[in-house]
mmCIF file of C-alpha atoms in Angstrom:
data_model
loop_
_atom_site.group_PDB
_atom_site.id
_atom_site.type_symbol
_atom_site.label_atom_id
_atom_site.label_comp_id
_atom_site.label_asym_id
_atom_site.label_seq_id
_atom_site.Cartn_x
_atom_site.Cartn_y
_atom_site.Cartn_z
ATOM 1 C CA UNK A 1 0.000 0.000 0.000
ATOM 2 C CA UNK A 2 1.500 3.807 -0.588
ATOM 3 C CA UNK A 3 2.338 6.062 1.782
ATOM 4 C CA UNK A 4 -0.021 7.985 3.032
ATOM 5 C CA UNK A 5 -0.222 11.900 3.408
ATOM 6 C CA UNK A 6 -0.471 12.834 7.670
ATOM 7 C CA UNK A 7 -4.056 13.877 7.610
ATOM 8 C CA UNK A 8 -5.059 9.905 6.533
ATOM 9 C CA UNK A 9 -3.230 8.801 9.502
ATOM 10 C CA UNK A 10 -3.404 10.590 13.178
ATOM 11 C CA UNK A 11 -1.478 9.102 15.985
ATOM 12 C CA UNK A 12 -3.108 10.245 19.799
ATOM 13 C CA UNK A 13 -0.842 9.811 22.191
ATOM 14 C CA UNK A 14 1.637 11.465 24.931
ATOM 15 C CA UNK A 15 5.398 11.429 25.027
ATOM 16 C CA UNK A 16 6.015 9.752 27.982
ATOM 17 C CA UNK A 17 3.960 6.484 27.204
ATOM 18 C CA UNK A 18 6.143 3.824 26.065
ATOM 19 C CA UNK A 19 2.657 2.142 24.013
ATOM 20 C CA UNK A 20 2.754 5.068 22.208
ATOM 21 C CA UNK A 21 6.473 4.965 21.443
ATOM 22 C CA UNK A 22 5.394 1.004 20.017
ATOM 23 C CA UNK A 23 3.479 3.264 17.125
ATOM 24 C CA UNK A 24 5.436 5.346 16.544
ATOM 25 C CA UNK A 25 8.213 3.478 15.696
ATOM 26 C CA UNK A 26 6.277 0.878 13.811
ATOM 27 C CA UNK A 27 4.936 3.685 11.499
ATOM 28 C CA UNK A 28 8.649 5.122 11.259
ATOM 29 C CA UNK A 29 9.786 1.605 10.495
ATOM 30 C CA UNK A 30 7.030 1.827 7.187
ATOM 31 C CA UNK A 31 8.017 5.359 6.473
ATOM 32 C CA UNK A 32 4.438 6.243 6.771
ATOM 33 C CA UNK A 33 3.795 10.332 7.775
ATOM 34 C CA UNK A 34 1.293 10.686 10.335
ATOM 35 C CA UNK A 35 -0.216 13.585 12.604
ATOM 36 C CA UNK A 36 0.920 13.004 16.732
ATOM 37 C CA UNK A 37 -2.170 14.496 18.609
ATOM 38 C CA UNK A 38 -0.394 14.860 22.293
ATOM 39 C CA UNK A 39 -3.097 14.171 24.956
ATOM 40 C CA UNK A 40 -2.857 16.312 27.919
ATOM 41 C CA UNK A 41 -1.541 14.890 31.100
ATOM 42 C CA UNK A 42 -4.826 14.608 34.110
ATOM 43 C CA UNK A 43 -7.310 14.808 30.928
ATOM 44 C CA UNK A 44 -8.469 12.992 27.953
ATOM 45 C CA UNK A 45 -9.578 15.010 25.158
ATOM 46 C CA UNK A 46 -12.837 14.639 22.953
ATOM 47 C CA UNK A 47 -11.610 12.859 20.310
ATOM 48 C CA UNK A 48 -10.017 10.391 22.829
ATOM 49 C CA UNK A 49 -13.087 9.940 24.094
ATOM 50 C CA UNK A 50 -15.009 8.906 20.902
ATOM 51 C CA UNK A 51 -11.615 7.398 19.572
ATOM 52 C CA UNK A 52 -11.423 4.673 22.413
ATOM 53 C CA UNK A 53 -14.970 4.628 24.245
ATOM 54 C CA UNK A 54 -13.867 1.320 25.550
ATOM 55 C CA UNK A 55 -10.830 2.054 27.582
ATOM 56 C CA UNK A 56 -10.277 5.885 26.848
ATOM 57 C CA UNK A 57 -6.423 4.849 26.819
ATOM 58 C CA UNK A 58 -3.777 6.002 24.339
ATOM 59 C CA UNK A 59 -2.509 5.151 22.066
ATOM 60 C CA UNK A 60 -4.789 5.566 19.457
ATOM 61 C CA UNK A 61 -4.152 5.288 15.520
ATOM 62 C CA UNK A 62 -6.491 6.917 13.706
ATOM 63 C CA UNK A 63 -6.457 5.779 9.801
ATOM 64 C CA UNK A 64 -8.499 7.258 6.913
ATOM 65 C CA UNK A 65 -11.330 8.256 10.169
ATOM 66 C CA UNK A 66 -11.228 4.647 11.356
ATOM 67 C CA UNK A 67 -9.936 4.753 15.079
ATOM 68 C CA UNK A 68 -8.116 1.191 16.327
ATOM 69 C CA UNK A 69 -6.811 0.813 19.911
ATOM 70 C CA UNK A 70 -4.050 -0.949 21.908
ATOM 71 C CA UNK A 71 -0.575 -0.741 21.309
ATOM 72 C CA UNK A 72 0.638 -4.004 20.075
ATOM 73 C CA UNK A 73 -2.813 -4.673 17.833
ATOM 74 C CA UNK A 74 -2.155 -1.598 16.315
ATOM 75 C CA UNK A 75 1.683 -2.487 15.341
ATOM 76 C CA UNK A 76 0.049 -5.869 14.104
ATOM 77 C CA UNK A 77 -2.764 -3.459 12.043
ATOM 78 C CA UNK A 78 0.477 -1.080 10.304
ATOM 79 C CA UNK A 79 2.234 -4.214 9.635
ATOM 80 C CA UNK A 80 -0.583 -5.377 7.555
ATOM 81 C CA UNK A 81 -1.652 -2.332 5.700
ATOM 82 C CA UNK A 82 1.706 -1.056 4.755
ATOM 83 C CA UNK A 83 2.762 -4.694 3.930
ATOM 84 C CA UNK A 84 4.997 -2.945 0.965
ATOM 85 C CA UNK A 85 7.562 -1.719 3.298
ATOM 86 C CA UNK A 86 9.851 -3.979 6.176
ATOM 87 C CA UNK A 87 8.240 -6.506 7.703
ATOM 88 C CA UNK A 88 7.335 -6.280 11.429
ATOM 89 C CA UNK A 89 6.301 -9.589 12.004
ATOM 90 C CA UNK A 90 7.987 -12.923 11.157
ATOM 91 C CA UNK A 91 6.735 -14.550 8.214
ATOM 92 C CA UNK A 92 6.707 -18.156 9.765
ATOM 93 C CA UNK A 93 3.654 -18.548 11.813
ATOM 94 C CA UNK A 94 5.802 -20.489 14.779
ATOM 95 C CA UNK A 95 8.202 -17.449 14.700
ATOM 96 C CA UNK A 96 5.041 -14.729 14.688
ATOM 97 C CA UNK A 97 3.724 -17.014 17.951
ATOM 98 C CA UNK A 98 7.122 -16.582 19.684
ATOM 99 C CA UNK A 99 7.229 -12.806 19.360
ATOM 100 C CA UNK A 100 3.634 -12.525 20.612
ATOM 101 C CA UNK A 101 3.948 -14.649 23.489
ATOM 102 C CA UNK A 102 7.076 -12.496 24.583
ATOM 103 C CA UNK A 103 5.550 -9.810 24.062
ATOM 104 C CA UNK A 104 2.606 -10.721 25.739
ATOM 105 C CA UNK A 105 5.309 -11.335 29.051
ATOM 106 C CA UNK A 106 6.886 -8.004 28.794
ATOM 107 C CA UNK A 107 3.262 -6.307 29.313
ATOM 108 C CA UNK A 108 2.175 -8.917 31.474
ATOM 109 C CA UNK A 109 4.900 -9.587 33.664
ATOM 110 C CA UNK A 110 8.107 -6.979 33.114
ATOM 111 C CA UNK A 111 6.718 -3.855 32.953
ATOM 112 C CA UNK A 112 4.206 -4.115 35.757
ATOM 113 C CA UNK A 113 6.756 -5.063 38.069
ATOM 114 C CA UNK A 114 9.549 -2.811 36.747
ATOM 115 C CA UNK A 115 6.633 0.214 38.171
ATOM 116 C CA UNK A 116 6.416 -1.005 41.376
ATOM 117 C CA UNK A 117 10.564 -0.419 42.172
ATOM 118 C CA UNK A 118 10.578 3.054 42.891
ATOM 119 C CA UNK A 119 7.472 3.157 45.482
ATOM 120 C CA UNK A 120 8.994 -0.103 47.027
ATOM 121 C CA UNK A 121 11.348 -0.357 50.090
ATOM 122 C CA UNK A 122 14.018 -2.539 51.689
ATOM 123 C CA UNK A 123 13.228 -6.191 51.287
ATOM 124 C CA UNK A 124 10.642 -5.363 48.946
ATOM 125 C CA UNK A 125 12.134 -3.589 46.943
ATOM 126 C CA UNK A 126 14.734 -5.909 46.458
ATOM 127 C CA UNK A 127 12.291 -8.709 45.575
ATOM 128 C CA UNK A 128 10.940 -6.740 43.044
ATOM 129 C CA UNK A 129 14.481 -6.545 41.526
ATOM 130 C CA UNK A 130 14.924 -9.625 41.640
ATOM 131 C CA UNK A 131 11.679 -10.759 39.900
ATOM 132 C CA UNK A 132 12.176 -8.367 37.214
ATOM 133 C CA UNK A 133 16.013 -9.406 36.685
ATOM 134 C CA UNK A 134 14.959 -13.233 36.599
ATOM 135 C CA UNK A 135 12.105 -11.962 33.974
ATOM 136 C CA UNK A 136 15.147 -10.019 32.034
ATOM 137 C CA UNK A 137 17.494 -13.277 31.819
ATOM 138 C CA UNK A 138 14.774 -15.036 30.070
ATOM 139 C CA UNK A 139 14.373 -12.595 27.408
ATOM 140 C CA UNK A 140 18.149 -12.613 27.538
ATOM 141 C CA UNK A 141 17.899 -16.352 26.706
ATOM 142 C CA UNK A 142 14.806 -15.622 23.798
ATOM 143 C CA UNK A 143 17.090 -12.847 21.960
ATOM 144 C CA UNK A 144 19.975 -15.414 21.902
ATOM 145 C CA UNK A 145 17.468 -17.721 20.509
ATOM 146 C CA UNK A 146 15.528 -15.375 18.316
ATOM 147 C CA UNK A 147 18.088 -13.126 17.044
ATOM 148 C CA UNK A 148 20.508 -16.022 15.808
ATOM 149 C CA UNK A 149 23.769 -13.745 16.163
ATOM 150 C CA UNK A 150 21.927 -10.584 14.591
ATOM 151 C CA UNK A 151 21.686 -6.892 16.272
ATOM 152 C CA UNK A 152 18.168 -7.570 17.149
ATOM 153 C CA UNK A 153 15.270 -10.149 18.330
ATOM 154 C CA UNK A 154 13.919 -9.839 14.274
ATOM 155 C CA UNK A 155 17.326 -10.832 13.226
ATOM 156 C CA UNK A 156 19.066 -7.470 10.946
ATOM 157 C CA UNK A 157 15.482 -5.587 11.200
ATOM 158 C CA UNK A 158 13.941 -4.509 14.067
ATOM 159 C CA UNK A 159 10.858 -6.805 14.813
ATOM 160 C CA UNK A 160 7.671 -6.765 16.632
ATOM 161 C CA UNK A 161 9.306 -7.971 19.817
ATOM 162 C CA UNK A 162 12.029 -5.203 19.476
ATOM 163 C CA UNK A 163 9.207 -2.703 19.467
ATOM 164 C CA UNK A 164 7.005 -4.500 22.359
ATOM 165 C CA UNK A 165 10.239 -4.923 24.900
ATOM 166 C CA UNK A 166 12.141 -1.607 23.101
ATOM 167 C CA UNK A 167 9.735 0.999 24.235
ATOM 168 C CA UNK A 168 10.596 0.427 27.554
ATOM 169 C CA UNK A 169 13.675 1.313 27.457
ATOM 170 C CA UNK A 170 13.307 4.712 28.213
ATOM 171 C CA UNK A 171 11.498 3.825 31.582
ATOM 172 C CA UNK A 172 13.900 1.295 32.440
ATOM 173 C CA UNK A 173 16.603 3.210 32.514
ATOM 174 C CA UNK A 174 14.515 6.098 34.300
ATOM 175 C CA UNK A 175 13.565 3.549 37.026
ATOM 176 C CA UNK A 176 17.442 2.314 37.631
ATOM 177 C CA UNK A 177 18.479 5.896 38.031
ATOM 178 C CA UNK A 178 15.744 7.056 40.157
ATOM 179 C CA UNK A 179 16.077 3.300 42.107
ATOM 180 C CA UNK A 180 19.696 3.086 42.118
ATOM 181 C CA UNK A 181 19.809 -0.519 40.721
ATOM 182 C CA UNK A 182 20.915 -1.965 38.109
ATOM 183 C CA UNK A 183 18.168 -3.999 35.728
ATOM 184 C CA UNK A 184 20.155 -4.685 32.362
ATOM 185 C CA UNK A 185 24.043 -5.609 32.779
ATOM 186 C CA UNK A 186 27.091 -7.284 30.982
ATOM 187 C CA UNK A 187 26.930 -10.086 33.432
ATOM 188 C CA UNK A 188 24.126 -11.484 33.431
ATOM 189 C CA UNK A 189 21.310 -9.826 30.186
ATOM 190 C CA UNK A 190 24.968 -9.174 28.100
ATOM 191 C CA UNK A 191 23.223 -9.628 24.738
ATOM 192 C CA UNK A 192 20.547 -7.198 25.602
ATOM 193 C CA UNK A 193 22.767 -4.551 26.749
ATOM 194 C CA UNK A 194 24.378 -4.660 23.224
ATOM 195 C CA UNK A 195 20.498 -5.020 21.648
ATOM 196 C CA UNK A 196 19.351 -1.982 23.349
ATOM 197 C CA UNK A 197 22.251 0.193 21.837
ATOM 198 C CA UNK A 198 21.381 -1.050 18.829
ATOM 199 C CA UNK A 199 17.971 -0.150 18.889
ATOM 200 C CA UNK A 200 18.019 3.445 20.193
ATOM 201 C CA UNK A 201 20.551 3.970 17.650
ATOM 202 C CA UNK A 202 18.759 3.010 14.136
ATOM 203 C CA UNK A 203 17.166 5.441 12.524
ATOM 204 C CA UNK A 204 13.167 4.426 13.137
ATOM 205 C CA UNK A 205 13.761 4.408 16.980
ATOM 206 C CA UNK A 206 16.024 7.899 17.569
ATOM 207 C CA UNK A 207 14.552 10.905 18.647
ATOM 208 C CA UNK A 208 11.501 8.501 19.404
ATOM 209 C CA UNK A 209 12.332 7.010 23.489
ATOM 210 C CA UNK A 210 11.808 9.558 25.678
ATOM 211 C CA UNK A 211 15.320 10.983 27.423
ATOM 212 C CA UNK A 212 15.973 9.184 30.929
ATOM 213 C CA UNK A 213 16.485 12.892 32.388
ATOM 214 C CA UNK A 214 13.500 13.913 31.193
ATOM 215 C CA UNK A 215 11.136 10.526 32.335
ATOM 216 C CA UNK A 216 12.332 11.348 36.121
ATOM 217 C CA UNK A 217 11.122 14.498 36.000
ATOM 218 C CA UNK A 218 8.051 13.461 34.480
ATOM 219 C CA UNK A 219 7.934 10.426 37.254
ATOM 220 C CA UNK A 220 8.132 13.276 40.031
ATOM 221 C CA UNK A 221 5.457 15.126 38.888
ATOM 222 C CA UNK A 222 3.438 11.640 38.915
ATOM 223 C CA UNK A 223 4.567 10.973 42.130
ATOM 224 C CA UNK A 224 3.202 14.808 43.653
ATOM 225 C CA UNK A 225 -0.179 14.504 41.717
ATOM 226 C CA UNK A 226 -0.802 10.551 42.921
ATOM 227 C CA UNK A 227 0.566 11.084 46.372
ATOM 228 C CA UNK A 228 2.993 8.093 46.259
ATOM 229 C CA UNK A 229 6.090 8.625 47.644
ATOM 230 C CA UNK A 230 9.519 7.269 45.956
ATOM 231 C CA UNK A 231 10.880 4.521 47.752
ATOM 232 C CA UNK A 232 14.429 4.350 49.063
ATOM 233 C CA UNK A 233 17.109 2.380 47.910
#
């Protein structure tokens, strides 16, 4: 399919939300030129609202006045419609299942418990680290399975599992600064540490993460408007 112009395709989203990043990039890896709507932090705006009646969550891709929701379906959606450009997705349906399901665990499992660090203390803290370390050696163990000695988990293109576990990078490495741990390392995720420079540094992903310096401040202001305090290290 061509490229279409940026009023066929509107993105609605915020900076700071690494789902939205997940479009982003996808569209950036099709070359496709969109509109980014940027949805006000404490509000959701009208279009949101009729957008995504379901959840009223960004992202949202708007295409040719057709709204569809959810990060990772929409990825799945560009992939499809722009099927002239780089493939997202693995052609082998085994491979395809693979990426989903660790995708799926990054949501499911990662990320949720990568949020919790910061408001944690003391021994729970430090089982929180843990979990999320243990969850970050397996994916260690599925790039070196995945990537077969390539820069990324799609082999020499960034792939749908680069873009589900790559647009957290930004808040990862906000959460070990502001936590004072240490999630990805040489010693034990070694082949992730060399994925993620990688990925920030192709062409579809830079400018696209949000700076770490940047996400702590953004995570303070969180912090004052929910109340929860940052935990110690």
């Amino acid at each position: 399919m061509a490229n279409s112009s940026c009023s066929d395709v509107k993105v609605l989203g915020a900076w700071p939300s690494p789902f939205v990043t997940r479009v982003r990039i996808a569209l950036n890896i099709k070359s496709v030129k969109y509109e980014f709507l940027e949805e006000t932090l404490g509000s959701k705006s009208q279009l949101l609202l009729q957008s995504n009646p379901v959840y009223k969550k960004i992202p949202v891709l708007i295409h040719g006045g057709k709204p569809i929701s959810e990060s990772l379906i929409i990825v799945q959606y560009i992939d499809e419609v722009w099927s002239s450009g780089p493939s997202i997705l693995p052609s082998d349906p085994y491979d395809r299942a693979i990426e989903r399901f660790w995708a799926a665990y990054v949501d499911d499992k990662i990320f949720p418990s990568m949020k919790l660090i910061n408001t944690a203390q003391g021994e729970e803290k430090a089982a929180i680290v843990e979990q999320v370390t243990e969850g970050l050696v397996l994916l260690e163990e599925a790039f070196q399975k995945s990537s077969k000695g390539k820069a990324f988990f799609g082999g020499d293109r960034i792939g749908f599992l680069d873009i589900a576990f790559g647009s957290m990078l930004g808040w990862l490495r906000a959460i070990e600064k502001m936590g004072g741990v240490k999630l990805l390392d040489e010693a034990k995720t070694p082949g992730l540490v060399q994925w993620a420079e990688s990925l920030c540094a192709d062409g579809a992903v830079k400018g696209i993460i949000p700076d770490t310096e940047k996400l702590v401040e953004f995570a303070k202001i969180l912090v004052k408007m929910k109340g929860v305090p940052l935990g110690k290290n």
